PDB file of C-alpha atoms in Angstrom:
ATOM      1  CA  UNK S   1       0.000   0.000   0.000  1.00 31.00           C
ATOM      2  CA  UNK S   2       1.621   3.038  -0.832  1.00 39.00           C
ATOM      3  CA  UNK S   3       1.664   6.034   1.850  1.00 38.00           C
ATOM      4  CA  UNK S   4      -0.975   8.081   0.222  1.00 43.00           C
ATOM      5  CA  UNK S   5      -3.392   5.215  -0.143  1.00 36.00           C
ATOM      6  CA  UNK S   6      -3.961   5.930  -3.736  1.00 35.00           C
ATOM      7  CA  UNK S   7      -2.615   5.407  -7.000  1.00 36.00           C
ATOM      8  CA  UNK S   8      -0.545   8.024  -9.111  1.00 40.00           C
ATOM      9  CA  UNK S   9      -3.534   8.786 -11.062  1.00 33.00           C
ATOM     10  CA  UNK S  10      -5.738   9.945  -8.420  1.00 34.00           C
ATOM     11  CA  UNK S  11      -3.093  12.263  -6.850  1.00 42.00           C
ATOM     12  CA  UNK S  12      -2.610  14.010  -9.810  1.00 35.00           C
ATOM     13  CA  UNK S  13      -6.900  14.395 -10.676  1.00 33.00           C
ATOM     14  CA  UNK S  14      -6.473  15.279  -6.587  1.00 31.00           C
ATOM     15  CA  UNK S  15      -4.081  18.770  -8.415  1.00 33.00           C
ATOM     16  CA  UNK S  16      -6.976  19.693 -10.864  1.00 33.00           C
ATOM     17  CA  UNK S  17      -9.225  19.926  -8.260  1.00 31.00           C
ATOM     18  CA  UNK S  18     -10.419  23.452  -7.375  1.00 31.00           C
ATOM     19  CA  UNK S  19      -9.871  25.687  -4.517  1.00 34.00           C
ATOM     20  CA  UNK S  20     -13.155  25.553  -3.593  1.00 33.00           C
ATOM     21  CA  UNK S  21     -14.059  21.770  -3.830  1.00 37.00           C
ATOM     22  CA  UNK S  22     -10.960  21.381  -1.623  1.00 39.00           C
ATOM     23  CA  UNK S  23     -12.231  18.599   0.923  1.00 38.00           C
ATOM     24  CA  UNK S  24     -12.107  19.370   4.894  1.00 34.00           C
ATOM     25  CA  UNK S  25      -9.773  16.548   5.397  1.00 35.00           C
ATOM     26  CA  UNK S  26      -7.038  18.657   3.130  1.00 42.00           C
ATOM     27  CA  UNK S  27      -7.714  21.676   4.318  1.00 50.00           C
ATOM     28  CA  UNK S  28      -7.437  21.253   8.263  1.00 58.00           C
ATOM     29  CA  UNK S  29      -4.691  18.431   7.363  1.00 69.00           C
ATOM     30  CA  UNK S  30      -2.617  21.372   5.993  1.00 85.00           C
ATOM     31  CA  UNK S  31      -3.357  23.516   9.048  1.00 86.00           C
ATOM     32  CA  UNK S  32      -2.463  20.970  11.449  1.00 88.00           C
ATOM     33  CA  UNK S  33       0.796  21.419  10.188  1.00 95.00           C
ATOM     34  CA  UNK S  34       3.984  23.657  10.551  1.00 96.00           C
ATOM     35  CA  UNK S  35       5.402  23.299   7.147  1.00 97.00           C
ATOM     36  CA  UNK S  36       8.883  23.936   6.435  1.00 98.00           C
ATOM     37  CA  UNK S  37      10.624  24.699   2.900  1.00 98.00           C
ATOM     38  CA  UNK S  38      13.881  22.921   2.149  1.00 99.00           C
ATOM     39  CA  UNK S  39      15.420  24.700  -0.809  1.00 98.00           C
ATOM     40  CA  UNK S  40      18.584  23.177  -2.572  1.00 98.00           C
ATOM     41  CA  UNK S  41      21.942  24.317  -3.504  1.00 98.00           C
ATOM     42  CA  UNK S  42      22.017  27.787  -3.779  1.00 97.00           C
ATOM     43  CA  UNK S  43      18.326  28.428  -2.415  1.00 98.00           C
ATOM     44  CA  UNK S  44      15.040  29.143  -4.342  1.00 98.00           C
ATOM     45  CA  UNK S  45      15.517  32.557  -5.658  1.00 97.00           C
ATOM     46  CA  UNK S  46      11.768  35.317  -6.331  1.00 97.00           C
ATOM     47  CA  UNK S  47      10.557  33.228  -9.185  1.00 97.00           C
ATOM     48  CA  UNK S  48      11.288  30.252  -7.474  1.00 98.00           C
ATOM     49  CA  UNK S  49       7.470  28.146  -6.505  1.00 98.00           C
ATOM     50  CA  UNK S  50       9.324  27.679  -3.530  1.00 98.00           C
ATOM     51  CA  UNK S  51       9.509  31.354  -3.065  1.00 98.00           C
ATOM     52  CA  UNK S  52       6.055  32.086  -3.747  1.00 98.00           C
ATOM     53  CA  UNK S  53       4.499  29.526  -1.055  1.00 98.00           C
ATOM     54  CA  UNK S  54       6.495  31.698   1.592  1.00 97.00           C
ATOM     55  CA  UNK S  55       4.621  34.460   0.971  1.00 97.00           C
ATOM     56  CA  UNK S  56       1.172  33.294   0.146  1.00 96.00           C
ATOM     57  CA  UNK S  57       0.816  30.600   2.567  1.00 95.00           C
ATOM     58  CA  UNK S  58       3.423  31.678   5.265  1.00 95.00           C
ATOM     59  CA  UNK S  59       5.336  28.209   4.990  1.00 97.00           C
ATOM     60  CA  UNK S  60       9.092  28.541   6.887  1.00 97.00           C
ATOM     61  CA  UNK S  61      11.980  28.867   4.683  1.00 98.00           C
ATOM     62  CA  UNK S  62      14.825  26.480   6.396  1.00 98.00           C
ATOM     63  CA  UNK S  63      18.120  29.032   6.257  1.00 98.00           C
ATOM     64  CA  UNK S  64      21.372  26.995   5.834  1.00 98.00           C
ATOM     65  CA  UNK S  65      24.870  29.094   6.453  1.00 97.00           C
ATOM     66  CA  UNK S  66      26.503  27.848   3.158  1.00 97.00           C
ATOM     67  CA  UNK S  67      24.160  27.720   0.366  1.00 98.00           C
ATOM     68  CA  UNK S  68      27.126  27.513  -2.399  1.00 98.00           C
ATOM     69  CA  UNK S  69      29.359  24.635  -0.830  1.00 98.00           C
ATOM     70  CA  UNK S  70      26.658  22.754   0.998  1.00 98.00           C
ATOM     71  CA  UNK S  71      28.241  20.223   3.708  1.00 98.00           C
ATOM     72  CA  UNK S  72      25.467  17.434   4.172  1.00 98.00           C
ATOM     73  CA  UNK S  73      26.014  17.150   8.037  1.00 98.00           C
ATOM     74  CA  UNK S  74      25.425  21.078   8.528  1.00 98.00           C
ATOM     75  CA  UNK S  75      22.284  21.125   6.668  1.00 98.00           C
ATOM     76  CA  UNK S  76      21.290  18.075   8.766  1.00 98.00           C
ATOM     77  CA  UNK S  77      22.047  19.528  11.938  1.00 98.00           C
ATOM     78  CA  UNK S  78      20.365  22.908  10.685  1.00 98.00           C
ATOM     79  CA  UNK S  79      16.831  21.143  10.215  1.00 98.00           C
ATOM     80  CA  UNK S  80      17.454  19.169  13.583  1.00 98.00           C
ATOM     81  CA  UNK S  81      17.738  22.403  15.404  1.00 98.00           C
ATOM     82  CA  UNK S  82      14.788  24.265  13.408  1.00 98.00           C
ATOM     83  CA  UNK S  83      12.412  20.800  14.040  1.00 97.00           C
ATOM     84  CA  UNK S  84      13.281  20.819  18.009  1.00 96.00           C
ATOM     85  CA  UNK S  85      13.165  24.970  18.485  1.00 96.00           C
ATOM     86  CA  UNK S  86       9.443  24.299  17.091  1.00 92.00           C
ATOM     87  CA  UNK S  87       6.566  22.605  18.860  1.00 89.00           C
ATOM     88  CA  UNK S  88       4.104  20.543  17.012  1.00 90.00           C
ATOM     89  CA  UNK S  89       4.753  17.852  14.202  1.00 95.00           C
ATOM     90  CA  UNK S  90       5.796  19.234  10.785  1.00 97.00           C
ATOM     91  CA  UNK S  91       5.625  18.878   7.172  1.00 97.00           C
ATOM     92  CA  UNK S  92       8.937  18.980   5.004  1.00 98.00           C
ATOM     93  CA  UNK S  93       8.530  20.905   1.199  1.00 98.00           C
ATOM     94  CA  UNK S  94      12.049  19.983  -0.284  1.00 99.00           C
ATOM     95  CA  UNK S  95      13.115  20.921  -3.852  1.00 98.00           C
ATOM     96  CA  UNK S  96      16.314  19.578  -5.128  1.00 98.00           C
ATOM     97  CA  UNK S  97      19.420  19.128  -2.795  1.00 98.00           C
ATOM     98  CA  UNK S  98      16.983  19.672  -0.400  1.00 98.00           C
ATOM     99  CA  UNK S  99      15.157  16.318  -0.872  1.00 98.00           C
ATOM    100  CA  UNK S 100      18.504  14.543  -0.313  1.00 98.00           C
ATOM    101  CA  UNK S 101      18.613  16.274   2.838  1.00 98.00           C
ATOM    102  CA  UNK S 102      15.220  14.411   3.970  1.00 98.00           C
ATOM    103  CA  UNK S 103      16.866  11.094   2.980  1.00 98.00           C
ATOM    104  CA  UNK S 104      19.797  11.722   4.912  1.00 98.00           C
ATOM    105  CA  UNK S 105      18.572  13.350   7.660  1.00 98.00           C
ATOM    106  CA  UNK S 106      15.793  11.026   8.484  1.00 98.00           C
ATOM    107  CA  UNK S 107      17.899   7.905   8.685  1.00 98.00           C
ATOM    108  CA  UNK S 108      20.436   9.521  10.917  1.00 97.00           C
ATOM    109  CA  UNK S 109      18.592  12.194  13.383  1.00 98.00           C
ATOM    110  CA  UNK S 110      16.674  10.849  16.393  1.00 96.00           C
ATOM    111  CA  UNK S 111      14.147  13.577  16.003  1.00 96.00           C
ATOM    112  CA  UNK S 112      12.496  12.308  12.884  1.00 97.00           C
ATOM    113  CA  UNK S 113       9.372  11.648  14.516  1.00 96.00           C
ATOM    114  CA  UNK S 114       8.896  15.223  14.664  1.00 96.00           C
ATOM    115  CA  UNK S 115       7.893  14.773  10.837  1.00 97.00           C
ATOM    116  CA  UNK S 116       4.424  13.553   9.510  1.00 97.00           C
ATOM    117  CA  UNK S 117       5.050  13.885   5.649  1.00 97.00           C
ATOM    118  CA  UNK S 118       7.555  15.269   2.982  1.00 98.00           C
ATOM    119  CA  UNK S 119       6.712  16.477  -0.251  1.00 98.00           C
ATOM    120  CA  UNK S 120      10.276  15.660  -2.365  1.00 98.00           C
ATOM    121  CA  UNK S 121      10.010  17.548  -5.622  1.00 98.00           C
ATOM    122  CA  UNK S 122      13.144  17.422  -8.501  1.00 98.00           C
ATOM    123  CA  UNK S 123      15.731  15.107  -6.209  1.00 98.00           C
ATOM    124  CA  UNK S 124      19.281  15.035  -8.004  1.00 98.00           C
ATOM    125  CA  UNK S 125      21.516  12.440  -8.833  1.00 98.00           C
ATOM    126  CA  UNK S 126      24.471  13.297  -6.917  1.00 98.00           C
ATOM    127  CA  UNK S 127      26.431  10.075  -7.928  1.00 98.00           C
ATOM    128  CA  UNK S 128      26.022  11.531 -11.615  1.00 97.00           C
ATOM    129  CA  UNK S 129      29.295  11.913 -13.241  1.00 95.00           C
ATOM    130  CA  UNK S 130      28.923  15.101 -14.187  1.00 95.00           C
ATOM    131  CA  UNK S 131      27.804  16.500 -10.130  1.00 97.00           C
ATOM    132  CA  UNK S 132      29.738  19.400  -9.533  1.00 96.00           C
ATOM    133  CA  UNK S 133      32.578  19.494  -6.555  1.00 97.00           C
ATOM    134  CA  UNK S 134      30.035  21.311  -4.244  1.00 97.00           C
ATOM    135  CA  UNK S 135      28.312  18.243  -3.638  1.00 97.00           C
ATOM    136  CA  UNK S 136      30.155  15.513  -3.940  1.00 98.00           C
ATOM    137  CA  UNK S 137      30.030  15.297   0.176  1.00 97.00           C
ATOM    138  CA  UNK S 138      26.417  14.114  -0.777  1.00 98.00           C
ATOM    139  CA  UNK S 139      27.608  10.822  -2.098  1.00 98.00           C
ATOM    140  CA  UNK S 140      26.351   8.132  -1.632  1.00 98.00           C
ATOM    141  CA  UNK S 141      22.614   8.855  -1.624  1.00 98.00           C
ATOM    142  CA  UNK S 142      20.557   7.368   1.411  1.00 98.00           C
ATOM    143  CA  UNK S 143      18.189   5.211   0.345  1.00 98.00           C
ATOM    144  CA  UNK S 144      16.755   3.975   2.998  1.00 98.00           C
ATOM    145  CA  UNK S 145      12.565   3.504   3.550  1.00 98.00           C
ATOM    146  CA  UNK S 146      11.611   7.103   4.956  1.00 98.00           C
ATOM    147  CA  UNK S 147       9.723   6.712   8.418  1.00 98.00           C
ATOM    148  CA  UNK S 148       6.922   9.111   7.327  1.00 97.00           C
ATOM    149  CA  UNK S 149       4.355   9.561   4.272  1.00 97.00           C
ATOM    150  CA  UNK S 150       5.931  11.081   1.354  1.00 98.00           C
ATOM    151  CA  UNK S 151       5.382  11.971  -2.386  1.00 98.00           C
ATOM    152  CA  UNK S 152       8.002  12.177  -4.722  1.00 98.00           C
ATOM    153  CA  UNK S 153       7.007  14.929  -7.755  1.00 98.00           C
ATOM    154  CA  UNK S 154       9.244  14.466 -10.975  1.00 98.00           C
ATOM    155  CA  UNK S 155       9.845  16.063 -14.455  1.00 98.00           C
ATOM    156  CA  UNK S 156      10.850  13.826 -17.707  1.00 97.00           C
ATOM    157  CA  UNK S 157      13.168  16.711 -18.573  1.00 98.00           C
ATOM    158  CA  UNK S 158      14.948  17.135 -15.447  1.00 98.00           C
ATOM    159  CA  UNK S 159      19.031  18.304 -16.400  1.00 98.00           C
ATOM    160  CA  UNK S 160      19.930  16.849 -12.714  1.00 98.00           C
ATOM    161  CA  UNK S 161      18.420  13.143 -12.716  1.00 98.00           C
ATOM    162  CA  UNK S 162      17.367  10.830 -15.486  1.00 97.00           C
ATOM    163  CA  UNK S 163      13.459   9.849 -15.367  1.00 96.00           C
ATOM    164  CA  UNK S 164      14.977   6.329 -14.209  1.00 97.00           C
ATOM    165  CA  UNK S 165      17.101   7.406 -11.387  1.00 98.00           C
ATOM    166  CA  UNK S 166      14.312   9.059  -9.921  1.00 98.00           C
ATOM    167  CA  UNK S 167      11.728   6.371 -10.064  1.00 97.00           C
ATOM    168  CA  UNK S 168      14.490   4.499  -8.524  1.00 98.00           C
ATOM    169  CA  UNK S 169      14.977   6.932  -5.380  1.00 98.00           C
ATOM    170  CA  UNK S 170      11.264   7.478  -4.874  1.00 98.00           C
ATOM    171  CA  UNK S 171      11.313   3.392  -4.852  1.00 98.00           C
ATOM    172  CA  UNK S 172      13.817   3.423  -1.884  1.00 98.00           C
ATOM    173  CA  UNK S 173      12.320   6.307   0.074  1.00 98.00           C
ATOM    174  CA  UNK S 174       8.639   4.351  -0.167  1.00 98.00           C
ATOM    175  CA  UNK S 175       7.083   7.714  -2.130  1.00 98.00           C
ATOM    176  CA  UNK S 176       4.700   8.182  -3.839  1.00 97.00           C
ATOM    177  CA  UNK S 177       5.181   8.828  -7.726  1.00 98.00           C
ATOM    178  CA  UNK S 178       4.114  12.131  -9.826  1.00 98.00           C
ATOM    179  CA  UNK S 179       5.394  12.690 -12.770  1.00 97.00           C
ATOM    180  CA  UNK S 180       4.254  16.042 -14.099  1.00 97.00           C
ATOM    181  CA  UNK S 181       6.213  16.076 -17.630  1.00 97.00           C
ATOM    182  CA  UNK S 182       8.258  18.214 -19.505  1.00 98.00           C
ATOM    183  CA  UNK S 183       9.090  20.624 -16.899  1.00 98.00           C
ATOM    184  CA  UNK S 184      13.255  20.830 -16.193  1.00 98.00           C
ATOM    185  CA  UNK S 185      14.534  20.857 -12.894  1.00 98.00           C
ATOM    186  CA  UNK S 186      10.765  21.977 -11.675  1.00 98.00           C
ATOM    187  CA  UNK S 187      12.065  25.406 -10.329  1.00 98.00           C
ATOM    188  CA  UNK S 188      11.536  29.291 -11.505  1.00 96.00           C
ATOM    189  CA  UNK S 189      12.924  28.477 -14.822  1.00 96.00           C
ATOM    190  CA  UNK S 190       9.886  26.068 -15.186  1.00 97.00           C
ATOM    191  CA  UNK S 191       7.220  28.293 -15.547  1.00 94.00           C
ATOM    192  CA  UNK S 192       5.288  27.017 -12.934  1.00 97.00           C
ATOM    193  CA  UNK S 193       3.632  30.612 -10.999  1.00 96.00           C
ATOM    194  CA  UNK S 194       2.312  29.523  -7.808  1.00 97.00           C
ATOM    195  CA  UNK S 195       2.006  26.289  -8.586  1.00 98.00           C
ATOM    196  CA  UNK S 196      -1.104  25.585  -7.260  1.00 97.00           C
ATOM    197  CA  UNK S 197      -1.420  21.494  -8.017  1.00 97.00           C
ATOM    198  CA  UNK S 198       1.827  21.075  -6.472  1.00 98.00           C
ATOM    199  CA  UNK S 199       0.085  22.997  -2.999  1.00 97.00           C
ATOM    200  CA  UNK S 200      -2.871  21.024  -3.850  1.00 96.00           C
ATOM    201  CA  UNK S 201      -1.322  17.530  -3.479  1.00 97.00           C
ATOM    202  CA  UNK S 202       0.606  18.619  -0.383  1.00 97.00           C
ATOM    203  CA  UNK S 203      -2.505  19.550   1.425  1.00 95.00           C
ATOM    204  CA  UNK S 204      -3.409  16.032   0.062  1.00 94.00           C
ATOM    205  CA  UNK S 205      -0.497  14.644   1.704  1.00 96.00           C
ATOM    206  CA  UNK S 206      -0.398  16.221   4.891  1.00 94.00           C
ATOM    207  CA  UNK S 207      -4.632  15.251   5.540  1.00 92.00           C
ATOM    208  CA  UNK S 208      -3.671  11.214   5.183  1.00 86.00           C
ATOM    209  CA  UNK S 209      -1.004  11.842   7.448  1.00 86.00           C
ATOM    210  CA  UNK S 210      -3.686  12.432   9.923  1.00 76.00           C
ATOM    211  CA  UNK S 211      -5.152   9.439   9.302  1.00 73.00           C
TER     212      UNK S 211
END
């Protein structure tokens, strides 16, 4: 059974769905939540959806000290101190580098029960060949099951992971599969606005975490 009860197919009809035929469950899911946005190397610039959620839904932006040469135990120890300095269980929003910081820090940190869901959008290959220097300190990629609901969103045109690799790291973590096409790296480049399926399947997410 996968952690969203549901196959691929109705999660993304779940995207379509209108703002205003939103079901209660989603909604007060959502609200149950403190929801924290895990950018990836370099951080989500304006344009970024990312970006946009902080301001029109108040979501926490996770800061890291070294956005250029990101050390994967810092940024681990960085969302262990922002989880424990907040009360309440939490949802994770991670784009990028920032999903292989869920992977990694939820099979090392003894706090990961803190976390209810995680909504992993664009991970990257960082075993690629052609992974810059900056990240090779996020080799090898954890893989293990994560302990929590999740859904994996991914492009067919992504420049950082093949369609395969992907499918194969959503696989590991237990997530949840949407593939939402020709759409790059799924970032400000993307043309994406505010995104509003992507916040629609996350208040999808975080109401069967209730259950």
């Amino acid at each position: 059974m996968s952690p969203l009860h549901c196959t691929t197919a109705q999660v993304l009809r779940s995207g379509a769905t209108r703002k205003d035929k939103r079901s209660p469950m989603t909604d007060a899911g959502l609200r149950s939540y403190k929801v924290f946005l895990l950018p990836g190397w370099l951080d989500s610039g304006p344009t970024h959806w990312q970006s946009r959620w902080e301001t029109l839904h108040g979501f926490e932006r996770v800061q890291q000290d070294d956005w250029n040469w990101p050390r994967r135990g810092d940024w681990m120890a960085r969302l262990d101190d922002v989880l424990l300095g907040t009360p309440g269980p939490a949802v994770l929003v991670a784009h990028s580098l920032g999903c292989q910081l869920v992977a990694a820090w939820a099979a090392h940190s003894r706090h990961a029960a803190r976390v209810k869901a995680a909504m992993l959008v664009a991970p990257p290959d960082t075993e690629h060949e052609g992974t810059p220097p900056h990240l090779f300190n996020w080799r090898p990629i954890v893989r293990q099951r994560l302990p929590f609901a999740s859904l994996a969103v991914v492009s067919t045109s992504d420049p950082f992971c093949t369609s395969e690799r992907a499918q194969a790291m959503a696989r590991d973590w237990g997530s949840e599969l949407v593939s939402i096409g020709d759409r790059g790296h799924i970032n400000g480049d993307s043309g994406l606005g505010d995104w509003s399926e992507g916040h629609a399947w996350l208040e999808q997410l975080a109401g069967h975490a209730l259950r």
